[in-house]
CSV table of C-alpha atoms in Angstrom, one decimal:
chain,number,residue,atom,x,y,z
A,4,UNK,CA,0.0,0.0,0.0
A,5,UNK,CA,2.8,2.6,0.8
A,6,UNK,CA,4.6,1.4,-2.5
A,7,UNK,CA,2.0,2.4,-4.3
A,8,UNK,CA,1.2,5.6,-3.0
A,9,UNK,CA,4.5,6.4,-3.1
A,10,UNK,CA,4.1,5.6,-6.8
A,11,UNK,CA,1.3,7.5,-7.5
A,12,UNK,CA,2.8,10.3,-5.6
A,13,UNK,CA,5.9,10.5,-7.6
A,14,UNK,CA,3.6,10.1,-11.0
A,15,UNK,CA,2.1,13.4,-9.8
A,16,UNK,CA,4.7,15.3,-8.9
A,17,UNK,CA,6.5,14.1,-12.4
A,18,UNK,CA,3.8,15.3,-13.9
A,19,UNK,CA,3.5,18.5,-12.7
A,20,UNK,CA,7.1,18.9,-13.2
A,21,UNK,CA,6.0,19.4,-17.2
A,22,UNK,CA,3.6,20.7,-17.1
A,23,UNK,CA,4.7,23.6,-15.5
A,24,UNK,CA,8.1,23.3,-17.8
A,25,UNK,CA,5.0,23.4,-20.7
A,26,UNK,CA,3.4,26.8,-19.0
A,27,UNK,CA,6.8,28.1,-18.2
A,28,UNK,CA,8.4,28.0,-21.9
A,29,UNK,CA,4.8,29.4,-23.3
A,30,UNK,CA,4.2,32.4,-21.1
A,31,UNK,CA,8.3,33.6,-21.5
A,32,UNK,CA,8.7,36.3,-23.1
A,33,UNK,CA,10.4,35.8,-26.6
A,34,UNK,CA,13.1,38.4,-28.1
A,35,UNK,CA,14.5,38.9,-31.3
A,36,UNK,CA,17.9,40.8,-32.0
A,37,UNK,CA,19.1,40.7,-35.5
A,38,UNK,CA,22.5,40.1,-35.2
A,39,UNK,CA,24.5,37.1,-33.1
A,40,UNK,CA,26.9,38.5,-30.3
A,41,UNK,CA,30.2,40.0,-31.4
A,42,UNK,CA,33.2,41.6,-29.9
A,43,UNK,CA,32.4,45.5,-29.7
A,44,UNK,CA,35.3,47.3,-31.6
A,45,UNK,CA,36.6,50.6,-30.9
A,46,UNK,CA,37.9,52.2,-27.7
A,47,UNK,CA,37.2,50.3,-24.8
A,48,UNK,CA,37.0,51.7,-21.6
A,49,UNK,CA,38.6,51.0,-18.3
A,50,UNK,CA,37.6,47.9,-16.7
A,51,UNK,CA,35.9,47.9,-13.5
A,52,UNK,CA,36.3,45.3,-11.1
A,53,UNK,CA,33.9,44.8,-7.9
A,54,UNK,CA,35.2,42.8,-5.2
A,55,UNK,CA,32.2,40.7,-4.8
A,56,UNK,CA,32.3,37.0,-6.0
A,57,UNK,CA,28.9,35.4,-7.7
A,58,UNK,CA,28.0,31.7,-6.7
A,59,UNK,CA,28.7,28.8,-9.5
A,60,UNK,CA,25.9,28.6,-11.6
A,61,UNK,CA,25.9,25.0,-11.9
A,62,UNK,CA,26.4,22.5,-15.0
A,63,UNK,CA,22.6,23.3,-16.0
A,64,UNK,CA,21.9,26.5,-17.8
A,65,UNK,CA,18.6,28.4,-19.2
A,66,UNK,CA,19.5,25.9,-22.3
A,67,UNK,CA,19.7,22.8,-20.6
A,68,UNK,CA,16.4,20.6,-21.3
A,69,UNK,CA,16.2,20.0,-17.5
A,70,UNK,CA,16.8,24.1,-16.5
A,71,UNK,CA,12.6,24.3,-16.1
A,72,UNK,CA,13.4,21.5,-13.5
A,73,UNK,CA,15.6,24.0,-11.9
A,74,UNK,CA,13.5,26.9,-12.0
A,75,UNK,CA,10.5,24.9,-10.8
A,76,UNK,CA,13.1,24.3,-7.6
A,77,UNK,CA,13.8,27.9,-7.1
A,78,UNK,CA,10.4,29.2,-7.2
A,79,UNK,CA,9.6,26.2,-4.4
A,80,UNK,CA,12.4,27.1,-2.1
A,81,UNK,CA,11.2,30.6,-2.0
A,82,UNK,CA,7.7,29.7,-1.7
A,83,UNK,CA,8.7,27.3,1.3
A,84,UNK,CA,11.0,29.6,3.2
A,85,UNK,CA,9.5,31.2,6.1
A,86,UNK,CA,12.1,33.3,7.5
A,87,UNK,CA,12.1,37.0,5.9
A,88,UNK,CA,16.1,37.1,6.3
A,89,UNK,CA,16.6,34.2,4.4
A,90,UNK,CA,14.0,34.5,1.6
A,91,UNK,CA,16.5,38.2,0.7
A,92,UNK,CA,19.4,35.9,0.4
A,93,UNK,CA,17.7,33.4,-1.8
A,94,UNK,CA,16.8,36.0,-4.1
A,95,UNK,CA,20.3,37.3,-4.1
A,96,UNK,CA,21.6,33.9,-4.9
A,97,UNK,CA,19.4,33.4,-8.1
A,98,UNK,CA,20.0,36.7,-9.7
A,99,UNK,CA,24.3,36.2,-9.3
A,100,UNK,CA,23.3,32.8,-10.5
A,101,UNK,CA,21.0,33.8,-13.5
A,102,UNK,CA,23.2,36.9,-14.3
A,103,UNK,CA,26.4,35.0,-14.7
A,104,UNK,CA,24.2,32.2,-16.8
A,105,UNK,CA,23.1,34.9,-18.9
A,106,UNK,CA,26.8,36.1,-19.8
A,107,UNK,CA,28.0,32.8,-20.5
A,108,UNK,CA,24.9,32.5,-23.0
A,109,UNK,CA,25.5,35.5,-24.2
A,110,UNK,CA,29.5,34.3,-25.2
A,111,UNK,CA,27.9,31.3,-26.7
A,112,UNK,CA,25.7,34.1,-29.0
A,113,UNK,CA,22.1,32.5,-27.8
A,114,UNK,CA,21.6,36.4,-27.7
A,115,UNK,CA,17.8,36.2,-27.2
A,116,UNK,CA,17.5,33.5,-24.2
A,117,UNK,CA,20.5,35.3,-22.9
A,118,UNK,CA,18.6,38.8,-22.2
A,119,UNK,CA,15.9,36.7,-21.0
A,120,UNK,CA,17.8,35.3,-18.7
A,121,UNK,CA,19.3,38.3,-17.6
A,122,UNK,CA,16.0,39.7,-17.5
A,123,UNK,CA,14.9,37.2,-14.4
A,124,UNK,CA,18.1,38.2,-12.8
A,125,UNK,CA,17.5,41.5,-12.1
A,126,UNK,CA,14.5,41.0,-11.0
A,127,UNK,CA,15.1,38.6,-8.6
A,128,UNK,CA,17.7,41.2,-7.4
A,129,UNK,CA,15.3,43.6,-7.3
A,130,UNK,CA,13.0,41.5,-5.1
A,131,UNK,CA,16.3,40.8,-2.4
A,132,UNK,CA,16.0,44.7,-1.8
A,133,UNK,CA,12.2,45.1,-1.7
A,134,UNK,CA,12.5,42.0,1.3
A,135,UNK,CA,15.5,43.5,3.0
A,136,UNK,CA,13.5,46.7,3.1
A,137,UNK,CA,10.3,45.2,4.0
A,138,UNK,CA,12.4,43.3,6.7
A,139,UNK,CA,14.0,46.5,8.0
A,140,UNK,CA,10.6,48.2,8.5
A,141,UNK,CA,9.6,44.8,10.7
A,142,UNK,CA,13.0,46.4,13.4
A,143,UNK,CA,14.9,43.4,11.5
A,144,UNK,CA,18.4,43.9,11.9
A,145,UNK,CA,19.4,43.9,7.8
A,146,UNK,CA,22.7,46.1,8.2
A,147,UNK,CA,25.5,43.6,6.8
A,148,UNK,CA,22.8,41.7,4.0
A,149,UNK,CA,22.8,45.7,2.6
A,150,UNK,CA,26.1,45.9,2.6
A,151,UNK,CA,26.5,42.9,1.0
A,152,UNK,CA,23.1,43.6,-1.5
A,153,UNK,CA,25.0,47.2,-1.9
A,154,UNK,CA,28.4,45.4,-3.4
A,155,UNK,CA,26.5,42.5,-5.4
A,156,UNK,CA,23.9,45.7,-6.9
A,157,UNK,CA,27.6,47.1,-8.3
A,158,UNK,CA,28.7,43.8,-9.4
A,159,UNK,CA,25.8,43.4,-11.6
A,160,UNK,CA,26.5,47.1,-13.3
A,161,UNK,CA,29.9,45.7,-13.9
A,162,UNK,CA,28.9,42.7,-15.7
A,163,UNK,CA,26.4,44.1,-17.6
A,164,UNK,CA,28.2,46.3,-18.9
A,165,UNK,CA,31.1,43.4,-19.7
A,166,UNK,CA,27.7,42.1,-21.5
A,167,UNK,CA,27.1,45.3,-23.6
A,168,UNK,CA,30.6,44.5,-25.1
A,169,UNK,CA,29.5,41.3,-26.7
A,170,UNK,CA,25.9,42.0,-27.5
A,171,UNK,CA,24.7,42.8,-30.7
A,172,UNK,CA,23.8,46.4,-31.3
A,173,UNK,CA,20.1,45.6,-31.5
A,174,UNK,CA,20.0,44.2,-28.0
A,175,UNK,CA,22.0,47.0,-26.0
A,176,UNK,CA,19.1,49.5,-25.3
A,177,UNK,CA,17.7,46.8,-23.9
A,178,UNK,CA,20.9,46.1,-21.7
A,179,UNK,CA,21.0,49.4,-20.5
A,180,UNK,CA,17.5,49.6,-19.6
A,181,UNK,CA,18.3,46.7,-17.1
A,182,UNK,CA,21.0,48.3,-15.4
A,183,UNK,CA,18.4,50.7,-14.0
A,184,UNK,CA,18.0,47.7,-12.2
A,185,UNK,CA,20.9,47.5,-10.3
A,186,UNK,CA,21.7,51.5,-9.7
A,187,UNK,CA,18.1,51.5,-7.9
A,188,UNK,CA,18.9,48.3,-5.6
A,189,UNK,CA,22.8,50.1,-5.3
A,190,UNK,CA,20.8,53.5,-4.1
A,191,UNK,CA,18.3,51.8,-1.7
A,192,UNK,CA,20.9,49.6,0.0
A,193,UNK,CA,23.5,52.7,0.1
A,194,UNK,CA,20.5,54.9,2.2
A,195,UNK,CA,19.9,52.0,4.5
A,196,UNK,CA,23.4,51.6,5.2
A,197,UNK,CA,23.5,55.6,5.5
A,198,UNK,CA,20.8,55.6,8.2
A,199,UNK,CA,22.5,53.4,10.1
A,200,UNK,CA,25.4,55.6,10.2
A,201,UNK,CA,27.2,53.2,8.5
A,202,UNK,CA,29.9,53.7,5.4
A,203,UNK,CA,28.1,51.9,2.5
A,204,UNK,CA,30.6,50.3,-0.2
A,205,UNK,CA,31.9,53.3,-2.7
A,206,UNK,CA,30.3,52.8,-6.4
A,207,UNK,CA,33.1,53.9,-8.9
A,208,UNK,CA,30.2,54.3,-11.6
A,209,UNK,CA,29.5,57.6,-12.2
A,210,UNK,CA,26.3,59.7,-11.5
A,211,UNK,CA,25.8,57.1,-8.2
């Protein structure tokens, strides 16, 4: 009797598995950018480098037939965790993780599932700051999680703009519309850090 509940159970929950992959892959948002990555010519300019280190993204990436696997995983982690502190971190964690899948994507020239991916990334960053600020306004003690949201915000910038570099000239509005992204999560974190009388990380990007 247990065997074959457990059966049935796992029949289920396989099932479920694709058919959200099936709901997941039909309401993404599709681009399309004329031209495959290249190597931006010209004058480059100096390269920034933010002392903040993104987790391994793992062997399966946003092209991997198993990556809605891995999504559907995320999404139930978050929706599992209770604890306000840790649902900011998760969030952190899967936009470095989606941001650096999106730049090896974007080397491999899968230009449109690499913006998509990208995308995702900020806005799961943008979600770690709307919870850290949520949880300071609960008397949460968020003070080191901004400082450490405040560096990963200016990692982002950086890579996103080693993205704009290999992106196609069709798809770099688009790029620099996302960094709004990260200068709002820099800013937010900065002030909390500020009101805390605290020294937030310094942003070498101009206009921050």
């Amino acid at each position: 009797m247990i065997r074959r509940i457990a059966v049935i159970l796992s029949t289920l929950i396989f099932a479920f598995g694709i058919l959200f992959a099936s709901v997941l892959r039909s309401s993404s948002v599709r681009y399309a950018f004329s031209e495959p990555a290249k190597q931006a010519s010209g004058e480059k300019k100096d390269k920034i480098e933010i002392d903040y280190t993104f987790a391994y993204y793992g062997p399966v990436l946003p092209d991997h037939p198993l990556w809605y696997f891995k999504v559907l995983r995320d999404k139930l982690w978050l929706f599992l965790t209770t604890n306000p502190g840790r649902k900011a971190e998760l969030n952190l964690l899967f936009a470095d993780k989606r941001l650096s899948s999106s730049k090896v994507l974007f080397e491999r020239g899968k230009v449109e599932l690499a913006f998509s991916t990208a995308s995702k990334a900020e806005k799961y960053l943008e979600q770690a700051d709307f919870q850290t600020n949520k949880n300071k306004e609960k008397g949460m003690e968020v003070s080191e999680f901004a400082a450490k949201l405040a560096k990963a915000a200016l990692k982002h910038r950086q890579v996103l703009e080693e993205i704009l570099n290999i992106a196609p000239e069709d798809a770099k509005p688009k790029i620099i519309e996302l960094e709004n992204y990260p200068k709002n999560v820099y800013k937010s974190a900065r002030d909390i850090l500020l009101s805390k009388g605290l020294i937030p990380p310094k942003s070498p990007f101009e206009g921050d």
